[in-house]
JSON list of C-alpha atoms in Angstrom, two decimals:
[
{"chain": "A", "resi": 1, "resn": "UNK", "atom": "CA", "xyz": [-33.54, -42.31, 1.71]},
{"chain": "A", "resi": 2, "resn": "UNK", "atom": "CA", "xyz": [-36.32, -41.34, -0.97]},
{"chain": "A", "resi": 3, "resn": "UNK", "atom": "CA", "xyz": [-37.41, -37.71, -1.06]},
{"chain": "A", "resi": 4, "resn": "UNK", "atom": "CA", "xyz": [-40.04, -36.15, -3.10]},
{"chain": "A", "resi": 5, "resn": "UNK", "atom": "CA", "xyz": [-40.15, -32.57, -4.43]},
{"chain": "A", "resi": 6, "resn": "UNK", "atom": "CA", "xyz": [-41.72, -30.20, -7.22]},
{"chain": "A", "resi": 7, "resn": "UNK", "atom": "CA", "xyz": [-39.62, -30.14, -10.21]},
{"chain": "A", "resi": 8, "resn": "UNK", "atom": "CA", "xyz": [-40.66, -26.30, -10.64]},
{"chain": "A", "resi": 9, "resn": "UNK", "atom": "CA", "xyz": [-39.66, -25.22, -7.67]},
{"chain": "A", "resi": 10, "resn": "UNK", "atom": "CA", "xyz": [-35.96, -27.57, -7.94]},
{"chain": "A", "resi": 11, "resn": "UNK", "atom": "CA", "xyz": [-35.16, -25.83, -11.39]},
{"chain": "A", "resi": 12, "resn": "UNK", "atom": "CA", "xyz": [-36.06, -22.37, -9.90]},
{"chain": "A", "resi": 13, "resn": "UNK", "atom": "CA", "xyz": [-34.07, -22.74, -6.92]},
{"chain": "A", "resi": 14, "resn": "UNK", "atom": "CA", "xyz": [-30.70, -24.17, -8.88]},
{"chain": "A", "resi": 15, "resn": "UNK", "atom": "CA", "xyz": [-31.27, -21.39, -11.42]},
{"chain": "A", "resi": 16, "resn": "UNK", "atom": "CA", "xyz": [-31.00, -18.90, -8.84]},
{"chain": "A", "resi": 17, "resn": "UNK", "atom": "CA", "xyz": [-27.94, -20.18, -7.16]},
{"chain": "A", "resi": 18, "resn": "UNK", "atom": "CA", "xyz": [-26.11, -20.58, -10.51]},
{"chain": "A", "resi": 19, "resn": "UNK", "atom": "CA", "xyz": [-27.35, -17.63, -12.26]},
{"chain": "A", "resi": 20, "resn": "UNK", "atom": "CA", "xyz": [-28.57, -16.53, -15.55]},
{"chain": "A", "resi": 21, "resn": "UNK", "atom": "CA", "xyz": [-26.27, -17.99, -17.55]},
{"chain": "A", "resi": 22, "resn": "UNK", "atom": "CA", "xyz": [-27.32, -21.44, -16.41]},
{"chain": "A", "resi": 23, "resn": "UNK", "atom": "CA", "xyz": [-30.86, -23.45, -17.68]},
{"chain": "A", "resi": 24, "resn": "UNK", "atom": "CA", "xyz": [-32.16, -26.13, -15.62]},
{"chain": "A", "resi": 25, "resn": "UNK", "atom": "CA", "xyz": [-34.23, -28.41, -16.62]},
{"chain": "A", "resi": 26, "resn": "UNK", "atom": "CA", "xyz": [-36.05, -31.13, -15.63]},
{"chain": "A", "resi": 27, "resn": "UNK", "atom": "CA", "xyz": [-37.50, -34.03, -18.17]},
{"chain": "A", "resi": 28, "resn": "UNK", "atom": "CA", "xyz": [-40.52, -36.53, -17.31]},
{"chain": "A", "resi": 29, "resn": "UNK", "atom": "CA", "xyz": [-39.23, -39.94, -18.63]},
{"chain": "A", "resi": 30, "resn": "UNK", "atom": "CA", "xyz": [-42.66, -41.00, -19.10]},
{"chain": "A", "resi": 31, "resn": "UNK", "atom": "CA", "xyz": [-43.32, -39.12, -22.09]},
{"chain": "A", "resi": 32, "resn": "UNK", "atom": "CA", "xyz": [-40.25, -38.66, -24.53]},
{"chain": "A", "resi": 33, "resn": "UNK", "atom": "CA", "xyz": [-41.94, -36.98, -26.96]},
{"chain": "A", "resi": 34, "resn": "UNK", "atom": "CA", "xyz": [-42.94, -33.99, -24.63]},
{"chain": "A", "resi": 35, "resn": "UNK", "atom": "CA", "xyz": [-40.52, -34.83, -21.57]},
{"chain": "A", "resi": 36, "resn": "UNK", "atom": "CA", "xyz": [-39.38, -31.51, -20.70]},
{"chain": "A", "resi": 37, "resn": "UNK", "atom": "CA", "xyz": [-41.24, -31.15, -17.52]},
{"chain": "A", "resi": 38, "resn": "UNK", "atom": "CA", "xyz": [-39.98, -27.73, -15.93]},
{"chain": "A", "resi": 39, "resn": "UNK", "atom": "CA", "xyz": [-37.44, -25.24, -17.08]},
{"chain": "A", "resi": 40, "resn": "UNK", "atom": "CA", "xyz": [-35.71, -22.12, -15.68]},
{"chain": "A", "resi": 41, "resn": "UNK", "atom": "CA", "xyz": [-33.66, -19.53, -17.90]},
{"chain": "A", "resi": 42, "resn": "UNK", "atom": "CA", "xyz": [-34.95, -21.01, -21.00]},
{"chain": "A", "resi": 43, "resn": "UNK", "atom": "CA", "xyz": [-33.72, -18.57, -22.61]},
{"chain": "A", "resi": 44, "resn": "UNK", "atom": "CA", "xyz": [-30.36, -20.00, -23.35]},
{"chain": "A", "resi": 45, "resn": "UNK", "atom": "CA", "xyz": [-31.82, -23.21, -25.17]},
{"chain": "A", "resi": 46, "resn": "UNK", "atom": "CA", "xyz": [-35.12, -21.52, -26.25]},
{"chain": "A", "resi": 47, "resn": "UNK", "atom": "CA", "xyz": [-37.17, -24.52, -24.84]},
{"chain": "A", "resi": 48, "resn": "UNK", "atom": "CA", "xyz": [-40.34, -24.20, -23.18]},
{"chain": "A", "resi": 49, "resn": "UNK", "atom": "CA", "xyz": [-42.23, -26.87, -21.29]},
{"chain": "A", "resi": 50, "resn": "UNK", "atom": "CA", "xyz": [-43.68, -29.88, -23.48]},
{"chain": "A", "resi": 51, "resn": "UNK", "atom": "CA", "xyz": [-40.40, -29.91, -25.80]},
{"chain": "A", "resi": 52, "resn": "UNK", "atom": "CA", "xyz": [-38.96, -33.78, -26.42]},
{"chain": "A", "resi": 53, "resn": "UNK", "atom": "CA", "xyz": [-35.83, -35.45, -24.76]},
{"chain": "A", "resi": 54, "resn": "UNK", "atom": "CA", "xyz": [-32.42, -34.92, -26.38]},
{"chain": "A", "resi": 55, "resn": "UNK", "atom": "CA", "xyz": [-30.79, -37.72, -28.25]},
{"chain": "A", "resi": 56, "resn": "UNK", "atom": "CA", "xyz": [-28.26, -37.60, -25.53]},
{"chain": "A", "resi": 57, "resn": "UNK", "atom": "CA", "xyz": [-30.54, -38.08, -22.82]},
{"chain": "A", "resi": 58, "resn": "UNK", "atom": "CA", "xyz": [-32.26, -40.97, -24.57]},
{"chain": "A", "resi": 59, "resn": "UNK", "atom": "CA", "xyz": [-29.22, -42.58, -25.47]},
{"chain": "A", "resi": 60, "resn": "UNK", "atom": "CA", "xyz": [-28.05, -42.17, -21.63]},
{"chain": "A", "resi": 61, "resn": "UNK", "atom": "CA", "xyz": [-31.30, -43.83, -20.74]},
{"chain": "A", "resi": 62, "resn": "UNK", "atom": "CA", "xyz": [-30.52, -46.48, -22.48]},
{"chain": "A", "resi": 63, "resn": "UNK", "atom": "CA", "xyz": [-26.94, -47.46, -21.17]},
{"chain": "A", "resi": 64, "resn": "UNK", "atom": "CA", "xyz": [-28.21, -47.05, -17.79]},
{"chain": "A", "resi": 65, "resn": "UNK", "atom": "CA", "xyz": [-30.71, -49.68, -18.25]},
{"chain": "A", "resi": 66, "resn": "UNK", "atom": "CA", "xyz": [-28.03, -51.78, -19.82]},
{"chain": "A", "resi": 67, "resn": "UNK", "atom": "CA", "xyz": [-25.34, -51.47, -17.45]},
{"chain": "A", "resi": 68, "resn": "UNK", "atom": "CA", "xyz": [-24.52, -50.60, -13.80]},
{"chain": "A", "resi": 69, "resn": "UNK", "atom": "CA", "xyz": [-22.91, -47.24, -14.90]},
{"chain": "A", "resi": 70, "resn": "UNK", "atom": "CA", "xyz": [-23.01, -44.30, -12.98]},
{"chain": "A", "resi": 71, "resn": "UNK", "atom": "CA", "xyz": [-26.59, -42.24, -13.10]},
{"chain": "A", "resi": 72, "resn": "UNK", "atom": "CA", "xyz": [-24.71, -38.75, -14.46]},
{"chain": "A", "resi": 73, "resn": "UNK", "atom": "CA", "xyz": [-22.66, -37.19, -16.77]},
{"chain": "A", "resi": 74, "resn": "UNK", "atom": "CA", "xyz": [-20.70, -33.74, -15.90]},
{"chain": "A", "resi": 75, "resn": "UNK", "atom": "CA", "xyz": [-19.06, -31.29, -18.00]},
{"chain": "A", "resi": 76, "resn": "UNK", "atom": "CA", "xyz": [-20.04, -32.34, -21.58]},
{"chain": "A", "resi": 77, "resn": "UNK", "atom": "CA", "xyz": [-20.73, -29.86, -24.60]},
{"chain": "A", "resi": 78, "resn": "UNK", "atom": "CA", "xyz": [-24.01, -29.57, -25.89]},
{"chain": "A", "resi": 79, "resn": "UNK", "atom": "CA", "xyz": [-25.20, -26.98, -28.66]},
{"chain": "A", "resi": 80, "resn": "UNK", "atom": "CA", "xyz": [-28.38, -25.17, -29.11]},
{"chain": "A", "resi": 81, "resn": "UNK", "atom": "CA", "xyz": [-30.21, -24.58, -31.98]},
{"chain": "A", "resi": 82, "resn": "UNK", "atom": "CA", "xyz": [-28.90, -21.41, -32.73]},
{"chain": "A", "resi": 83, "resn": "UNK", "atom": "CA", "xyz": [-25.47, -22.86, -32.51]},
{"chain": "A", "resi": 84, "resn": "UNK", "atom": "CA", "xyz": [-24.98, -21.57, -29.24]},
{"chain": "A", "resi": 85, "resn": "UNK", "atom": "CA", "xyz": [-22.22, -23.99, -27.40]},
{"chain": "A", "resi": 86, "resn": "UNK", "atom": "CA", "xyz": [-23.15, -25.02, -23.58]},
{"chain": "A", "resi": 87, "resn": "UNK", "atom": "CA", "xyz": [-21.22, -26.78, -20.86]},
{"chain": "A", "resi": 88, "resn": "UNK", "atom": "CA", "xyz": [-23.82, -29.31, -20.16]},
{"chain": "A", "resi": 89, "resn": "UNK", "atom": "CA", "xyz": [-24.68, -31.91, -17.17]},
{"chain": "A", "resi": 90, "resn": "UNK", "atom": "CA", "xyz": [-27.44, -34.63, -16.80]},
{"chain": "A", "resi": 91, "resn": "UNK", "atom": "CA", "xyz": [-28.57, -36.57, -13.29]},
{"chain": "A", "resi": 92, "resn": "UNK", "atom": "CA", "xyz": [-30.93, -39.75, -13.84]},
{"chain": "A", "resi": 93, "resn": "UNK", "atom": "CA", "xyz": [-33.45, -39.96, -11.38]},
{"chain": "A", "resi": 94, "resn": "UNK", "atom": "CA", "xyz": [-35.04, -43.39, -10.70]},
{"chain": "A", "resi": 95, "resn": "UNK", "atom": "CA", "xyz": [-38.58, -44.03, -9.76]},
{"chain": "A", "resi": 96, "resn": "UNK", "atom": "CA", "xyz": [-39.85, -46.07, -7.21]},
{"chain": "A", "resi": 97, "resn": "UNK", "atom": "CA", "xyz": [-39.31, -49.03, -9.23]},
{"chain": "A", "resi": 98, "resn": "UNK", "atom": "CA", "xyz": [-35.97, -48.38, -9.90]},
{"chain": "A", "resi": 99, "resn": "UNK", "atom": "CA", "xyz": [-36.49, -47.71, -13.17]},
{"chain": "A", "resi": 100, "resn": "UNK", "atom": "CA", "xyz": [-35.08, -44.22, -14.79]},
{"chain": "A", "resi": 101, "resn": "UNK", "atom": "CA", "xyz": [-38.04, -41.69, -14.49]},
{"chain": "A", "resi": 102, "resn": "UNK", "atom": "CA", "xyz": [-36.72, -38.12, -14.75]},
{"chain": "A", "resi": 103, "resn": "UNK", "atom": "CA", "xyz": [-33.50, -36.28, -15.54]},
{"chain": "A", "resi": 104, "resn": "UNK", "atom": "CA", "xyz": [-32.15, -33.26, -14.29]},
{"chain": "A", "resi": 105, "resn": "UNK", "atom": "CA", "xyz": [-30.23, -31.27, -16.67]},
{"chain": "A", "resi": 106, "resn": "UNK", "atom": "CA", "xyz": [-27.85, -27.82, -16.30]},
{"chain": "A", "resi": 107, "resn": "UNK", "atom": "CA", "xyz": [-27.15, -26.48, -19.73]},
{"chain": "A", "resi": 108, "resn": "UNK", "atom": "CA", "xyz": [-24.32, -23.15, -18.89]},
{"chain": "A", "resi": 109, "resn": "UNK", "atom": "CA", "xyz": [-23.02, -20.88, -20.97]},
{"chain": "A", "resi": 110, "resn": "UNK", "atom": "CA", "xyz": [-19.72, -19.82, -20.26]},
{"chain": "A", "resi": 111, "resn": "UNK", "atom": "CA", "xyz": [-18.90, -16.87, -22.90]},
{"chain": "A", "resi": 112, "resn": "UNK", "atom": "CA", "xyz": [-19.49, -14.49, -20.56]},
{"chain": "A", "resi": 113, "resn": "UNK", "atom": "CA", "xyz": [-16.92, -15.83, -17.89]},
{"chain": "A", "resi": 114, "resn": "UNK", "atom": "CA", "xyz": [-14.54, -16.94, -20.89]},
{"chain": "A", "resi": 115, "resn": "UNK", "atom": "CA", "xyz": [-14.53, -13.64, -22.28]},
{"chain": "A", "resi": 116, "resn": "UNK", "atom": "CA", "xyz": [-13.80, -12.05, -18.72]},
{"chain": "A", "resi": 117, "resn": "UNK", "atom": "CA", "xyz": [-11.23, -14.79, -18.36]},
{"chain": "A", "resi": 118, "resn": "UNK", "atom": "CA", "xyz": [-9.56, -13.28, -21.95]},
{"chain": "A", "resi": 119, "resn": "UNK", "atom": "CA", "xyz": [-9.91, -10.06, -20.66]},
{"chain": "A", "resi": 120, "resn": "UNK", "atom": "CA", "xyz": [-7.61, -10.01, -17.51]},
{"chain": "A", "resi": 121, "resn": "UNK", "atom": "CA", "xyz": [-4.99, -12.44, -19.52]},
{"chain": "A", "resi": 122, "resn": "UNK", "atom": "CA", "xyz": [-4.75, -9.34, -21.26]},
{"chain": "A", "resi": 123, "resn": "UNK", "atom": "CA", "xyz": [-4.25, -7.28, -18.54]},
{"chain": "A", "resi": 124, "resn": "UNK", "atom": "CA", "xyz": [-1.55, -9.43, -16.89]},
{"chain": "A", "resi": 125, "resn": "UNK", "atom": "CA", "xyz": [1.87, -8.88, -17.89]},
{"chain": "A", "resi": 126, "resn": "UNK", "atom": "CA", "xyz": [3.59, -11.93, -19.97]},
{"chain": "A", "resi": 127, "resn": "UNK", "atom": "CA", "xyz": [5.51, -14.24, -18.03]},
{"chain": "A", "resi": 128, "resn": "UNK", "atom": "CA", "xyz": [8.88, -15.35, -19.49]},
{"chain": "A", "resi": 129, "resn": "UNK", "atom": "CA", "xyz": [9.47, -18.77, -20.04]},
{"chain": "A", "resi": 130, "resn": "UNK", "atom": "CA", "xyz": [11.14, -20.14, -17.00]},
{"chain": "A", "resi": 131, "resn": "UNK", "atom": "CA", "xyz": [13.49, -23.03, -17.72]},
{"chain": "A", "resi": 132, "resn": "UNK", "atom": "CA", "xyz": [14.46, -23.24, -14.12]},
{"chain": "A", "resi": 133, "resn": "UNK", "atom": "CA", "xyz": [11.74, -23.24, -11.02]},
{"chain": "A", "resi": 134, "resn": "UNK", "atom": "CA", "xyz": [13.44, -20.97, -8.26]},
{"chain": "A", "resi": 135, "resn": "UNK", "atom": "CA", "xyz": [14.43, -22.91, -5.27]},
{"chain": "A", "resi": 136, "resn": "UNK", "atom": "CA", "xyz": [13.74, -21.16, -1.83]},
{"chain": "A", "resi": 137, "resn": "UNK", "atom": "CA", "xyz": [16.23, -22.64, 0.59]},
{"chain": "A", "resi": 138, "resn": "UNK", "atom": "CA", "xyz": [17.14, -21.88, 3.98]},
{"chain": "A", "resi": 139, "resn": "UNK", "atom": "CA", "xyz": [20.86, -21.73, 3.65]},
{"chain": "A", "resi": 140, "resn": "UNK", "atom": "CA", "xyz": [23.38, -21.15, 0.96]},
{"chain": "A", "resi": 141, "resn": "UNK", "atom": "CA", "xyz": [24.52, -25.04, 1.16]},
{"chain": "A", "resi": 142, "resn": "UNK", "atom": "CA", "xyz": [21.47, -26.00, 0.83]},
{"chain": "A", "resi": 143, "resn": "UNK", "atom": "CA", "xyz": [21.00, -23.65, -2.59]},
{"chain": "A", "resi": 144, "resn": "UNK", "atom": "CA", "xyz": [24.45, -25.88, -3.90]},
{"chain": "A", "resi": 145, "resn": "UNK", "atom": "CA", "xyz": [23.00, -29.19, -2.75]},
{"chain": "A", "resi": 146, "resn": "UNK", "atom": "CA", "xyz": [20.00, -28.19, -5.17]},
{"chain": "A", "resi": 147, "resn": "UNK", "atom": "CA", "xyz": [22.24, -27.12, -8.02]},
{"chain": "A", "resi": 148, "resn": "UNK", "atom": "CA", "xyz": [24.11, -30.59, -7.76]},
{"chain": "A", "resi": 149, "resn": "UNK", "atom": "CA", "xyz": [21.36, -32.58, -7.58]},
{"chain": "A", "resi": 150, "resn": "UNK", "atom": "CA", "xyz": [18.92, -30.85, -10.30]},
{"chain": "A", "resi": 151, "resn": "UNK", "atom": "CA", "xyz": [21.93, -31.08, -13.07]},
{"chain": "A", "resi": 152, "resn": "UNK", "atom": "CA", "xyz": [22.48, -34.58, -11.74]},
{"chain": "A", "resi": 153, "resn": "UNK", "atom": "CA", "xyz": [19.33, -35.73, -12.09]},
{"chain": "A", "resi": 154, "resn": "UNK", "atom": "CA", "xyz": [19.71, -34.86, -15.95]},
{"chain": "A", "resi": 155, "resn": "UNK", "atom": "CA", "xyz": [21.95, -37.60, -16.54]},
{"chain": "A", "resi": 156, "resn": "UNK", "atom": "CA", "xyz": [20.75, -41.27, -16.37]},
{"chain": "A", "resi": 157, "resn": "UNK", "atom": "CA", "xyz": [23.82, -42.95, -15.23]},
{"chain": "A", "resi": 158, "resn": "UNK", "atom": "CA", "xyz": [25.92, -42.64, -11.78]},
{"chain": "A", "resi": 159, "resn": "UNK", "atom": "CA", "xyz": [28.51, -40.43, -11.89]},
{"chain": "A", "resi": 160, "resn": "UNK", "atom": "CA", "xyz": [31.28, -43.43, -11.33]},
{"chain": "A", "resi": 161, "resn": "UNK", "atom": "CA", "xyz": [30.02, -44.64, -14.40]},
{"chain": "A", "resi": 162, "resn": "UNK", "atom": "CA", "xyz": [30.08, -41.41, -16.56]},
{"chain": "A", "resi": 163, "resn": "UNK", "atom": "CA", "xyz": [32.71, -41.08, -19.35]},
{"chain": "A", "resi": 164, "resn": "UNK", "atom": "CA", "xyz": [35.24, -37.79, -19.06]},
{"chain": "A", "resi": 165, "resn": "UNK", "atom": "CA", "xyz": [33.37, -36.10, -21.56]},
{"chain": "A", "resi": 166, "resn": "UNK", "atom": "CA", "xyz": [29.97, -36.35, -19.52]},
{"chain": "A", "resi": 167, "resn": "UNK", "atom": "CA", "xyz": [31.87, -35.38, -16.63]},
{"chain": "A", "resi": 168, "resn": "UNK", "atom": "CA", "xyz": [33.31, -32.38, -18.29]},
{"chain": "A", "resi": 169, "resn": "UNK", "atom": "CA", "xyz": [29.56, -31.39, -19.25]},
{"chain": "A", "resi": 170, "resn": "UNK", "atom": "CA", "xyz": [28.22, -31.51, -16.08]},
{"chain": "A", "resi": 171, "resn": "UNK", "atom": "CA", "xyz": [31.02, -29.34, -14.98]},
{"chain": "A", "resi": 172, "resn": "UNK", "atom": "CA", "xyz": [30.06, -27.04, -17.51]},
{"chain": "A", "resi": 173, "resn": "UNK", "atom": "CA", "xyz": [26.27, -27.24, -16.39]},
{"chain": "A", "resi": 174, "resn": "UNK", "atom": "CA", "xyz": [26.96, -26.62, -13.06]},
{"chain": "A", "resi": 175, "resn": "UNK", "atom": "CA", "xyz": [29.10, -23.80, -13.79]},
{"chain": "A", "resi": 176, "resn": "UNK", "atom": "CA", "xyz": [26.42, -22.04, -16.07]},
{"chain": "A", "resi": 177, "resn": "UNK", "atom": "CA", "xyz": [24.24, -22.53, -12.61]},
{"chain": "A", "resi": 178, "resn": "UNK", "atom": "CA", "xyz": [26.56, -20.67, -10.91]},
{"chain": "A", "resi": 179, "resn": "UNK", "atom": "CA", "xyz": [27.54, -23.55, -8.44]},
{"chain": "A", "resi": 180, "resn": "UNK", "atom": "CA", "xyz": [30.84, -23.08, -8.38]},
{"chain": "A", "resi": 181, "resn": "UNK", "atom": "CA", "xyz": [30.54, -19.05, -6.43]},
{"chain": "A", "resi": 182, "resn": "UNK", "atom": "CA", "xyz": [29.63, -21.30, -3.50]},
{"chain": "A", "resi": 183, "resn": "UNK", "atom": "CA", "xyz": [32.38, -21.84, -1.46]},
{"chain": "A", "resi": 184, "resn": "UNK", "atom": "CA", "xyz": [33.45, -25.78, -1.03]},
{"chain": "A", "resi": 185, "resn": "UNK", "atom": "CA", "xyz": [31.56, -26.77, -4.03]},
{"chain": "A", "resi": 186, "resn": "UNK", "atom": "CA", "xyz": [34.84, -27.38, -6.33]},
{"chain": "A", "resi": 187, "resn": "UNK", "atom": "CA", "xyz": [35.87, -29.60, -3.76]},
{"chain": "A", "resi": 188, "resn": "UNK", "atom": "CA", "xyz": [32.37, -31.71, -3.42]},
{"chain": "A", "resi": 189, "resn": "UNK", "atom": "CA", "xyz": [31.63, -31.77, -6.92]},
{"chain": "A", "resi": 190, "resn": "UNK", "atom": "CA", "xyz": [34.75, -33.40, -7.78]},
{"chain": "A", "resi": 191, "resn": "UNK", "atom": "CA", "xyz": [34.22, -36.25, -4.94]},
{"chain": "A", "resi": 192, "resn": "UNK", "atom": "CA", "xyz": [31.19, -36.67, -6.37]},
{"chain": "A", "resi": 193, "resn": "UNK", "atom": "CA", "xyz": [32.73, -37.01, -10.20]},
{"chain": "A", "resi": 194, "resn": "UNK", "atom": "CA", "xyz": [35.46, -38.97, -8.87]},
{"chain": "A", "resi": 195, "resn": "UNK", "atom": "CA", "xyz": [38.26, -36.56, -10.19]},
{"chain": "A", "resi": 196, "resn": "UNK", "atom": "CA", "xyz": [40.58, -34.34, -9.13]},
{"chain": "A", "resi": 197, "resn": "UNK", "atom": "CA", "xyz": [40.05, -30.39, -8.47]},
{"chain": "A", "resi": 198, "resn": "UNK", "atom": "CA", "xyz": [43.01, -30.13, -10.95]},
{"chain": "A", "resi": 199, "resn": "UNK", "atom": "CA", "xyz": [40.60, -31.83, -13.13]},
{"chain": "A", "resi": 200, "resn": "UNK", "atom": "CA", "xyz": [37.42, -29.88, -12.69]},
{"chain": "A", "resi": 201, "resn": "UNK", "atom": "CA", "xyz": [39.65, -26.68, -13.50]},
{"chain": "A", "resi": 202, "resn": "UNK", "atom": "CA", "xyz": [40.50, -27.96, -16.63]},
{"chain": "A", "resi": 203, "resn": "UNK", "atom": "CA", "xyz": [37.13, -28.94, -17.44]},
{"chain": "A", "resi": 204, "resn": "UNK", "atom": "CA", "xyz": [35.74, -25.19, -16.59]},
{"chain": "A", "resi": 205, "resn": "UNK", "atom": "CA", "xyz": [39.01, -23.93, -18.48]},
{"chain": "A", "resi": 206, "resn": "UNK", "atom": "CA", "xyz": [38.07, -26.07, -21.60]},
{"chain": "A", "resi": 207, "resn": "UNK", "atom": "CA", "xyz": [34.62, -24.93, -21.33]}
]
């Protein structure tokens, strides 16, 4: 589907949607020396109608002509002549002959948004570093199984192939996680590690 739309109407519409922190530009690529054909919120870059195409715009057109690449570039960084960093996106628009005829560019100053984000971050309490993710289990047996599985996953070998030292360390890790306060998991752990319950208690005593 091919459509025609007035460039000035297009930039004013998009800028109206995005707000005053977004500059919207249409370049006419038939005259790269004065390609800027329509602009809204030009205060962000200080440019006006008749400004030349940017170096990136020229490179994008050249790359597009030389390959079958995508006709747009999203969320790259650009800088105004005053040194203001912007988040930019550009779309190449082909003419009836299939050649690049225009470019639609959106340049956004995220400073106010980033300042707001930082203000919100300062209002939130610092979260303690978590070394273990809470498991919202349905039963105490599920809790025990989750603890057992998460500890065993830290070891690269199967319990049957573990040395006595490794099994002792597993028992120590499980004790630190509170597994043996759950009824029945001394026996279950001993069975999985292929040791006797007295051996498991000895590991606990020595830990």
